[in-house]
Amino acid sequence: MNPSSKQKILILGASSGIGHEVARRFIEMGWSVGVAARREAPLAALKALAPERVEYAQVDVLAEDAPTRLQRLAESLGGIDIYFHCSGIGSQNRQLELSIEENTVRTNAVGFIRVMNWAYHYFEQRGGGHIAAISSIAGTKGLGPAPSYSATKAFQNCYIEALEQLARQQNLHIRFTDIRPGFVETALLGDSPNYPMMMSAAKVARSIVKALVGSDDVKVIDWRYRILVPLWRLLPRWIWKRMRL
Ligand SMILES: NC(=O)c1ccc[n+]([C@@H]2O[C@H](COP(=O)([O-])OP(=O)(O)OC[C@H]3O[C@@H](n4cnc5c(N)ncnc54)[C@H](OP(=O)(O)O)[C@@H]3O)[C@@H](O)[C@H]2O)c1
């Protein structure tokens, strides 16, 4: 598919943070945009920017009807070319509170595959398309302060890679983009100012839009993290486990 011919995108997790910024940009670029999340008010505000080109739906990845709702939303746009998955949760959990660990896995792993499964079959039936998701650089290594968050992000990296291979084996014309930002100033990080190399959601959204209309299959944001991440990967386990994060 010619990237410039893609004009319809569905974004799940568009009610705040990175997803909201990306949605705003695509609306400004004249695309037809479907936006979804649990909170409706911010979605309605996006629709108000271009009521004739924006549709929204309330979707919870934890609910079994999420695929049905996404299908309806895609149909209300007359079909989509890109599905962009921005929904997710994450928090530090040094106390290893079980409810936080379980909820993170439910949203970032079980909810994630529920919706990726819908997107895969949607584009299979449509004869091709583009699936993109924000995972994170947090999936590079297990992070002591955020065990389930880092583990679910590694899961997402691996799952996208697996679907990419499966689609090729099945001769499906589905393209995948795994977006891996470093720290971004959004509600997900809470009020803590203590994160290094923090980026604004607007800056990250600009890079994401470029990656989605371009041909990236993995996009680490930004250049500083593109240097850092391979170095982290090289660190031997005996050093990593001694690091104080
Ligand atoms: N902020 C960072 O430093 C950073 C870095 C790397 C990667 N990321 C990833 O970027 C993605 C977006 O996060 P963000 O930083 O933009 O945080 P955010 O502002 O908290 O946005 C999270 C989005 O996910 C949606 N969401 C959460 N649970 C959901 C559910 N059960 N069903 C449907 N939607 C749900 C939220 O909408 P509702 O609450 O309205 O449902 C919201 O739109 C996440 O996957 C996050 O892991 C963030």
mmCIF file of C-alpha atoms and ligand atoms in Angstrom:
data_model
loop_
_atom_site.group_PDB
_atom_site.id
_atom_site.type_symbol
_atom_site.label_atom_id
_atom_site.label_comp_id
_atom_site.label_asym_id
_atom_site.label_seq_id
_atom_site.Cartn_x
_atom_site.Cartn_y
_atom_site.Cartn_z
ATOM 1 C CA MET A 1 0.000 0.000 0.000
ATOM 2 C CA ASN A 2 1.282 3.467 -0.839
ATOM 3 C CA PRO A 3 1.808 5.203 2.551
ATOM 4 C CA SER A 4 0.399 8.473 1.261
ATOM 5 C CA SER A 5 -2.875 6.780 0.367
ATOM 6 C CA LYS A 6 -3.565 5.847 4.007
ATOM 7 C CA GLN A 7 -6.246 8.186 5.232
ATOM 8 C CA LYS A 8 -8.126 6.370 7.968
ATOM 9 C CA ILE A 9 -6.780 5.459 11.369
ATOM 10 C CA LEU A 10 -8.330 4.027 14.528
ATOM 11 C CA ILE A 11 -6.568 4.919 17.788
ATOM 12 C CA LEU A 12 -7.333 3.091 21.034
ATOM 13 C CA GLY A 13 -6.116 4.974 24.116
ATOM 14 C CA ALA A 14 -6.851 8.388 22.612
ATOM 15 C CA SER A 15 -8.404 9.941 25.711
ATOM 16 C CA SER A 16 -5.114 11.196 27.151
ATOM 17 C CA GLY A 17 -1.347 11.375 26.856
ATOM 18 C CA ILE A 18 0.447 10.181 23.751
ATOM 19 C CA GLY A 19 -2.612 8.690 22.038
ATOM 20 C CA HIS A 20 -4.528 11.945 22.426
ATOM 21 C CA GLU A 21 -1.684 13.970 20.882
ATOM 22 C CA VAL A 22 -1.306 11.545 17.986
ATOM 23 C CA ALA A 23 -5.070 11.662 17.345
ATOM 24 C CA ARG A 24 -5.016 15.472 17.312
ATOM 25 C CA ARG A 25 -2.204 15.474 14.763
ATOM 26 C CA PHE A 26 -3.930 13.057 12.400
ATOM 27 C CA ILE A 27 -7.119 15.122 12.647
ATOM 28 C CA GLU A 28 -5.119 18.254 11.790
ATOM 29 C CA MET A 29 -3.608 16.389 8.829
ATOM 30 C CA GLY A 30 -7.095 15.832 7.392
ATOM 31 C CA TRP A 31 -7.346 12.101 8.094
ATOM 32 C CA SER A 32 -10.533 10.312 9.128
ATOM 33 C CA VAL A 33 -9.894 9.261 12.702
ATOM 34 C CA GLY A 34 -11.657 6.821 15.019
ATOM 35 C CA VAL A 35 -10.827 7.377 18.679
ATOM 36 C CA ALA A 36 -11.553 5.050 21.582
ATOM 37 C CA ALA A 37 -10.895 4.630 25.307
ATOM 38 C CA ARG A 38 -12.984 4.268 28.477
ATOM 39 C CA ARG A 39 -13.442 8.020 29.187
ATOM 40 C CA GLU A 40 -15.847 9.539 26.678
ATOM 41 C CA ALA A 41 -15.491 13.288 27.342
ATOM 42 C CA PRO A 42 -11.970 13.663 25.862
ATOM 43 C CA LEU A 43 -13.055 11.592 22.843
ATOM 44 C CA ALA A 44 -16.071 13.845 22.277
ATOM 45 C CA ALA A 45 -13.691 16.840 22.432
ATOM 46 C CA LEU A 46 -11.588 15.271 19.652
ATOM 47 C CA LYS A 47 -14.720 14.722 17.568
ATOM 48 C CA ALA A 48 -15.625 18.393 18.010
ATOM 49 C CA LEU A 49 -12.385 19.303 16.152
ATOM 50 C CA ALA A 50 -13.724 17.804 12.897
ATOM 51 C CA PRO A 51 -17.168 16.246 13.438
ATOM 52 C CA GLU A 52 -17.459 15.015 9.837
ATOM 53 C CA ARG A 53 -14.165 13.050 9.981
ATOM 54 C CA VAL A 54 -13.944 11.861 13.594
ATOM 55 C CA GLU A 55 -15.925 9.052 15.227
ATOM 56 C CA TYR A 56 -15.532 7.739 18.743
ATOM 57 C CA ALA A 57 -16.501 4.791 20.896
ATOM 58 C CA GLN A 58 -16.144 3.793 24.487
ATOM 59 C CA VAL A 59 -13.924 0.715 24.597
ATOM 60 C CA ASP A 60 -12.397 -1.088 27.554
ATOM 61 C CA VAL A 61 -9.721 -3.647 26.612
ATOM 62 C CA LEU A 62 -10.681 -5.636 29.711
ATOM 63 C CA ALA A 63 -14.215 -6.165 28.398
ATOM 64 C CA GLU A 64 -15.055 -9.069 26.144
ATOM 65 C CA ASP A 65 -17.032 -6.813 23.806
ATOM 66 C CA ALA A 66 -13.970 -4.682 22.957
ATOM 67 C CA PRO A 67 -13.504 -6.329 19.508
ATOM 68 C CA THR A 68 -17.191 -5.815 18.623
ATOM 69 C CA ARG A 69 -17.021 -2.149 19.583
ATOM 70 C CA LEU A 70 -13.804 -1.628 17.592
ATOM 71 C CA GLN A 71 -15.317 -3.358 14.576
ATOM 72 C CA ARG A 72 -18.331 -1.031 14.734
ATOM 73 C CA LEU A 73 -16.086 2.004 15.047
ATOM 74 C CA ALA A 74 -13.978 0.907 12.063
ATOM 75 C CA GLU A 75 -17.159 0.390 10.034
ATOM 76 C CA SER A 76 -18.476 3.829 10.995
ATOM 77 C CA LEU A 77 -15.390 5.271 9.257
ATOM 78 C CA GLY A 78 -16.013 3.153 6.160
ATOM 79 C CA GLY A 79 -13.002 0.967 7.032
ATOM 80 C CA ILE A 80 -9.547 1.760 8.390
ATOM 81 C CA ASP A 81 -6.003 1.530 7.041
ATOM 82 C CA ILE A 82 -4.134 1.728 10.366
ATOM 83 C CA TYR A 83 -4.971 0.400 13.801
ATOM 84 C CA PHE A 84 -2.873 2.182 16.439
ATOM 85 C CA HIS A 85 -2.827 0.739 19.956
ATOM 86 C CA CYS A 86 -1.975 3.368 22.603
ATOM 87 C CA SER A 87 -3.897 2.078 25.576
ATOM 88 C CA GLY A 88 -1.984 0.798 28.545
ATOM 89 C CA ILE A 89 -1.311 1.258 32.225
ATOM 90 C CA GLY A 90 1.845 1.274 34.279
ATOM 91 C CA SER A 91 3.184 2.226 37.652
ATOM 92 C CA GLN A 92 6.111 1.601 39.896
ATOM 93 C CA ASN A 93 5.419 -1.232 42.298
ATOM 94 C CA ARG A 94 8.417 -1.684 44.575
ATOM 95 C CA GLN A 95 6.072 -3.156 47.230
ATOM 96 C CA LEU A 96 5.096 -5.828 44.712
ATOM 97 C CA GLU A 97 1.430 -5.348 45.467
ATOM 98 C CA LEU A 98 -0.319 -8.236 43.761
ATOM 99 C CA SER A 99 -3.403 -6.300 42.609
ATOM 100 C CA ILE A 100 -1.181 -3.846 40.692
ATOM 101 C CA GLU A 101 0.799 -6.679 39.108
ATOM 102 C CA GLU A 102 -2.367 -8.516 38.054
ATOM 103 C CA ASN A 103 -4.129 -5.439 36.722
ATOM 104 C CA THR A 104 -1.101 -4.486 34.637
ATOM 105 C CA VAL A 105 -0.955 -7.955 33.118
ATOM 106 C CA ARG A 106 -4.704 -7.933 32.439
ATOM 107 C CA THR A 107 -4.513 -4.587 30.595
ATOM 108 C CA ASN A 108 -1.113 -4.725 28.880
ATOM 109 C CA ALA A 109 -1.059 -8.420 28.043
ATOM 110 C CA VAL A 110 -4.567 -9.999 28.065
ATOM 111 C CA GLY A 111 -6.372 -6.833 26.885
ATOM 112 C CA PHE A 112 -3.571 -6.175 24.415
ATOM 113 C CA ILE A 113 -3.857 -9.558 22.687
ATOM 114 C CA ARG A 114 -7.652 -9.345 22.672
ATOM 115 C CA VAL A 115 -7.475 -6.193 20.608
ATOM 116 C CA MET A 116 -4.439 -7.170 18.503
ATOM 117 C CA ASN A 117 -6.292 -10.363 17.628
ATOM 118 C CA TRP A 118 -9.242 -8.285 16.406
ATOM 119 C CA ALA A 119 -6.937 -6.019 14.353
ATOM 120 C CA TYR A 120 -5.109 -8.973 12.782
ATOM 121 C CA HIS A 121 -8.326 -10.648 11.632
ATOM 122 C CA TYR A 122 -9.808 -7.308 10.562
ATOM 123 C CA PHE A 123 -6.906 -6.676 8.179
ATOM 124 C CA GLU A 124 -6.804 -10.338 7.137
ATOM 125 C CA GLN A 125 -10.386 -9.974 5.895
ATOM 126 C CA ARG A 126 -9.730 -6.563 4.395
ATOM 127 C CA GLY A 127 -6.753 -7.849 2.372
ATOM 128 C CA GLY A 128 -4.086 -5.867 4.227
ATOM 129 C CA GLY A 129 -3.364 -2.957 6.508
ATOM 130 C CA HIS A 130 -1.076 -1.629 9.184
ATOM 131 C CA ILE A 131 -1.016 -2.464 12.906
ATOM 132 C CA ALA A 132 1.015 -0.247 15.208
ATOM 133 C CA ALA A 133 1.344 -0.222 18.988
ATOM 134 C CA ILE A 134 3.159 1.747 21.647
ATOM 135 C CA SER A 135 5.127 -0.675 23.771
ATOM 136 C CA SER A 136 8.131 0.961 25.485
ATOM 137 C CA ILE A 137 11.873 0.846 25.972
ATOM 138 C CA ALA A 138 10.889 -0.594 29.369
ATOM 139 C CA GLY A 139 10.655 -4.013 27.713
ATOM 140 C CA THR A 140 14.413 -4.069 27.073
ATOM 141 C CA LYS A 141 15.272 -5.509 30.514
ATOM 142 C CA GLY A 142 13.366 -6.517 33.636
ATOM 143 C CA LEU A 143 13.020 -3.364 35.756
ATOM 144 C CA GLY A 144 13.047 -3.946 39.536
ATOM 145 C CA PRO A 145 10.841 -0.923 40.356
ATOM 146 C CA ALA A 146 8.177 -1.941 37.802
ATOM 147 C CA PRO A 147 8.187 -5.736 37.377
ATOM 148 C CA SER A 148 4.834 -6.302 35.659
ATOM 149 C CA TYR A 149 5.138 -3.138 33.566
ATOM 150 C CA SER A 150 8.536 -4.066 32.126
ATOM 151 C CA ALA A 151 7.509 -7.708 31.690
ATOM 152 C CA THR A 152 4.301 -6.811 29.830
ATOM 153 C CA LYS A 153 6.208 -4.411 27.584
ATOM 154 C CA ALA A 154 8.674 -7.209 26.692
ATOM 155 C CA PHE A 155 5.609 -9.379 26.030
ATOM 156 C CA GLN A 156 4.233 -6.745 23.641
ATOM 157 C CA ASN A 157 7.574 -6.488 21.788
ATOM 158 C CA CYS A 158 7.664 -10.252 21.343
ATOM 159 C CA TYR A 159 3.984 -10.547 20.407
ATOM 160 C CA ILE A 160 4.224 -7.944 17.672
ATOM 161 C CA GLU A 161 7.316 -9.694 16.288
ATOM 162 C CA ALA A 162 5.434 -13.007 16.309
ATOM 163 C CA LEU A 163 2.394 -11.580 14.486
ATOM 164 C CA GLU A 164 4.692 -9.983 11.931
ATOM 165 C CA GLN A 165 6.217 -13.371 11.147
ATOM 166 C CA LEU A 166 2.826 -15.108 11.135
ATOM 167 C CA ALA A 167 1.360 -12.575 8.717
ATOM 168 C CA ARG A 168 4.272 -13.158 6.360
ATOM 169 C CA GLN A 169 3.896 -16.937 6.579
ATOM 170 C CA GLN A 170 0.214 -16.535 5.736
ATOM 171 C CA ASN A 171 0.930 -14.152 2.848
ATOM 172 C CA LEU A 172 -1.122 -11.415 4.485
ATOM 173 C CA HIS A 173 -0.238 -7.858 3.588
ATOM 174 C CA ILE A 174 -0.228 -6.625 7.161
ATOM 175 C CA ARG A 175 2.562 -4.313 8.258
ATOM 176 C CA PHE A 176 3.568 -3.811 11.896
ATOM 177 C CA THR A 177 5.188 -0.942 13.772
ATOM 178 C CA ASP A 178 6.394 -1.293 17.355
ATOM 179 C CA ILE A 179 6.799 2.170 18.923
ATOM 180 C CA ARG A 180 9.177 2.249 21.902
ATOM 181 C CA PRO A 181 9.424 5.633 23.629
ATOM 182 C CA GLY A 182 11.555 6.488 26.644
ATOM 183 C CA PHE A 183 10.009 8.547 29.476
ATOM 184 C CA VAL A 184 7.132 10.781 28.371
ATOM 185 C CA GLU A 185 5.430 13.443 30.472
ATOM 186 C CA THR A 186 1.919 11.977 30.778
ATOM 187 C CA ALA A 187 -0.522 10.909 33.489
ATOM 188 C CA LEU A 188 1.003 7.431 33.383
ATOM 189 C CA LEU A 189 4.145 8.657 35.160
ATOM 190 C CA GLY A 190 2.171 10.549 37.814
ATOM 191 C CA ASP A 191 3.637 13.687 39.366
ATOM 192 C CA SER A 192 7.159 12.425 39.879
ATOM 193 C CA PRO A 193 9.735 14.753 38.293
ATOM 194 C CA ASN A 194 12.498 12.188 38.863
ATOM 195 C CA TYR A 195 12.580 10.506 35.493
ATOM 196 C CA PRO A 196 15.648 11.139 33.319
ATOM 197 C CA MET A 197 15.523 12.406 29.731
ATOM 198 C CA MET A 198 11.784 13.142 29.915
ATOM 199 C CA MET A 199 10.058 14.046 26.621
ATOM 200 C CA SER A 200 6.813 15.906 25.991
ATOM 201 C CA ALA A 201 3.846 14.001 24.566
ATOM 202 C CA ALA A 202 3.760 16.499 21.682
ATOM 203 C CA LYS A 203 7.360 15.736 20.668
ATOM 204 C CA VAL A 204 6.801 11.988 20.876
ATOM 205 C CA ALA A 205 3.562 12.295 18.879
ATOM 206 C CA ARG A 206 5.448 14.045 16.057
ATOM 207 C CA SER A 207 7.921 11.126 15.830
ATOM 208 C CA ILE A 208 5.086 8.606 15.947
ATOM 209 C CA VAL A 209 3.201 10.238 13.089
ATOM 210 C CA LYS A 210 6.398 10.135 11.000
ATOM 211 C CA ALA A 211 6.878 6.453 11.828
ATOM 212 C CA LEU A 212 3.267 5.601 10.943
ATOM 213 C CA VAL A 213 3.256 7.313 7.561
ATOM 214 C CA GLY A 214 6.797 6.065 6.904
ATOM 215 C CA SER A 215 8.122 2.539 6.849
ATOM 216 C CA ASP A 216 9.567 1.911 10.326
ATOM 217 C CA ASP A 217 8.952 -1.490 11.864
ATOM 218 C CA VAL A 218 10.517 -0.611 15.213
ATOM 219 C CA LYS A 219 10.805 3.001 16.348
ATOM 220 C CA VAL A 220 12.716 3.871 19.517
ATOM 221 C CA ILE A 221 12.036 7.485 20.577
ATOM 222 C CA ASP A 222 14.199 9.548 20.809
ATOM 223 C CA TRP A 223 17.829 9.440 19.559
ATOM 224 C CA ARG A 224 19.226 9.366 23.116
ATOM 225 C CA TYR A 225 17.305 6.182 23.839
ATOM 226 C CA ARG A 226 18.417 4.754 20.495
ATOM 227 C CA ILE A 227 21.976 4.945 21.867
ATOM 228 C CA LEU A 228 21.126 3.819 25.387
ATOM 229 C CA VAL A 229 18.883 0.820 24.680
ATOM 230 C CA PRO A 230 21.466 -1.316 22.818
ATOM 231 C CA LEU A 231 23.965 -0.595 25.625
ATOM 232 C CA TRP A 232 21.450 -1.765 28.261
ATOM 233 C CA ARG A 233 20.929 -4.899 26.250
ATOM 234 C CA LEU A 234 24.671 -5.637 26.307
ATOM 235 C CA LEU A 235 24.947 -5.373 30.084
ATOM 236 C CA PRO A 236 25.580 -8.795 31.599
ATOM 237 C CA ARG A 237 23.078 -10.078 34.154
ATOM 238 C CA TRP A 238 25.562 -9.874 37.039
ATOM 239 C CA ILE A 239 25.893 -6.128 36.477
ATOM 240 C CA TRP A 240 22.184 -5.501 35.729
ATOM 241 C CA LYS A 241 21.014 -7.121 38.980
ATOM 242 C CA ARG A 242 23.312 -4.829 40.991
ATOM 243 C CA MET A 243 22.068 -1.627 39.356
ATOM 244 C CA ARG A 244 20.059 0.712 41.578
ATOM 245 C CA LEU A 245 17.164 2.015 39.485
HETATM 246 N N1 LIG B 1 4.483 7.904 29.611
HETATM 247 C C1 LIG B 1 5.578 7.210 29.377
HETATM 248 O O1 LIG B 1 6.678 7.502 29.930
HETATM 249 C C2 LIG B 1 5.561 6.059 28.405
HETATM 250 C C3 LIG B 1 6.793 5.578 27.928
HETATM 251 C C4 LIG B 1 6.788 4.497 27.034
HETATM 252 C C5 LIG B 1 5.590 3.905 26.669
HETATM 253 N N2 LIG B 1 4.412 4.392 27.160
HETATM 254 C C6 LIG B 1 3.181 3.710 26.766
HETATM 255 O O2 LIG B 1 2.373 4.586 26.032
HETATM 256 C C7 LIG B 1 1.005 4.161 26.117
HETATM 257 C C8 LIG B 1 0.144 5.386 26.419
HETATM 258 O O3 LIG B 1 0.456 5.863 27.706
HETATM 259 P P1 LIG B 1 0.527 7.409 28.110
HETATM 260 O O4 LIG B 1 1.879 7.664 28.643
HETATM 261 O O5 LIG B 1 0.014 8.236 27.005
HETATM 262 O O6 LIG B 1 -0.441 7.402 29.386
HETATM 263 P P2 LIG B 1 -1.939 7.879 29.625
HETATM 264 O O7 LIG B 1 -2.053 9.337 29.404
HETATM 265 O O8 LIG B 1 -2.289 7.330 30.964
HETATM 266 O O9 LIG B 1 -2.777 7.150 28.485
HETATM 267 C C9 LIG B 1 -3.179 5.810 28.604
HETATM 268 C C10 LIG B 1 -4.342 5.579 27.668
HETATM 269 O O10 LIG B 1 -4.707 4.201 27.781
HETATM 270 C C11 LIG B 1 -6.111 4.138 27.965
HETATM 271 N N3 LIG B 1 -6.468 2.946 28.742
HETATM 272 C C12 LIG B 1 -6.006 2.560 29.935
HETATM 273 N N4 LIG B 1 -6.630 1.446 30.337
HETATM 274 C C13 LIG B 1 -7.518 1.130 29.359
HETATM 275 C C14 LIG B 1 -8.478 0.111 29.192
HETATM 276 N N5 LIG B 1 -8.698 -0.835 30.131
HETATM 277 N N6 LIG B 1 -9.197 0.065 28.055
HETATM 278 C C15 LIG B 1 -9.022 1.016 27.099
HETATM 279 N N7 LIG B 1 -8.142 2.005 27.204
HETATM 280 C C16 LIG B 1 -7.416 2.080 28.327
HETATM 281 C C17 LIG B 1 -6.459 5.419 28.719
HETATM 282 O O11 LIG B 1 -7.818 5.778 28.500
HETATM 283 P P3 LIG B 1 -9.015 5.596 29.544
HETATM 284 O O12 LIG B 1 -8.446 5.712 30.923
HETATM 285 O O13 LIG B 1 -9.952 6.707 29.177
HETATM 286 O O14 LIG B 1 -9.562 4.264 29.230
HETATM 287 C C18 LIG B 1 -5.553 6.418 28.030
HETATM 288 O O15 LIG B 1 -6.164 6.913 26.870
HETATM 289 C C19 LIG B 1 0.983 3.087 27.228
HETATM 290 O O16 LIG B 1 0.957 1.801 26.648
HETATM 291 C C20 LIG B 1 2.315 3.277 27.934
HETATM 292 O O17 LIG B 1 2.790 2.078 28.522
HETATM 293 C C21 LIG B 1 4.366 5.456 28.014
#
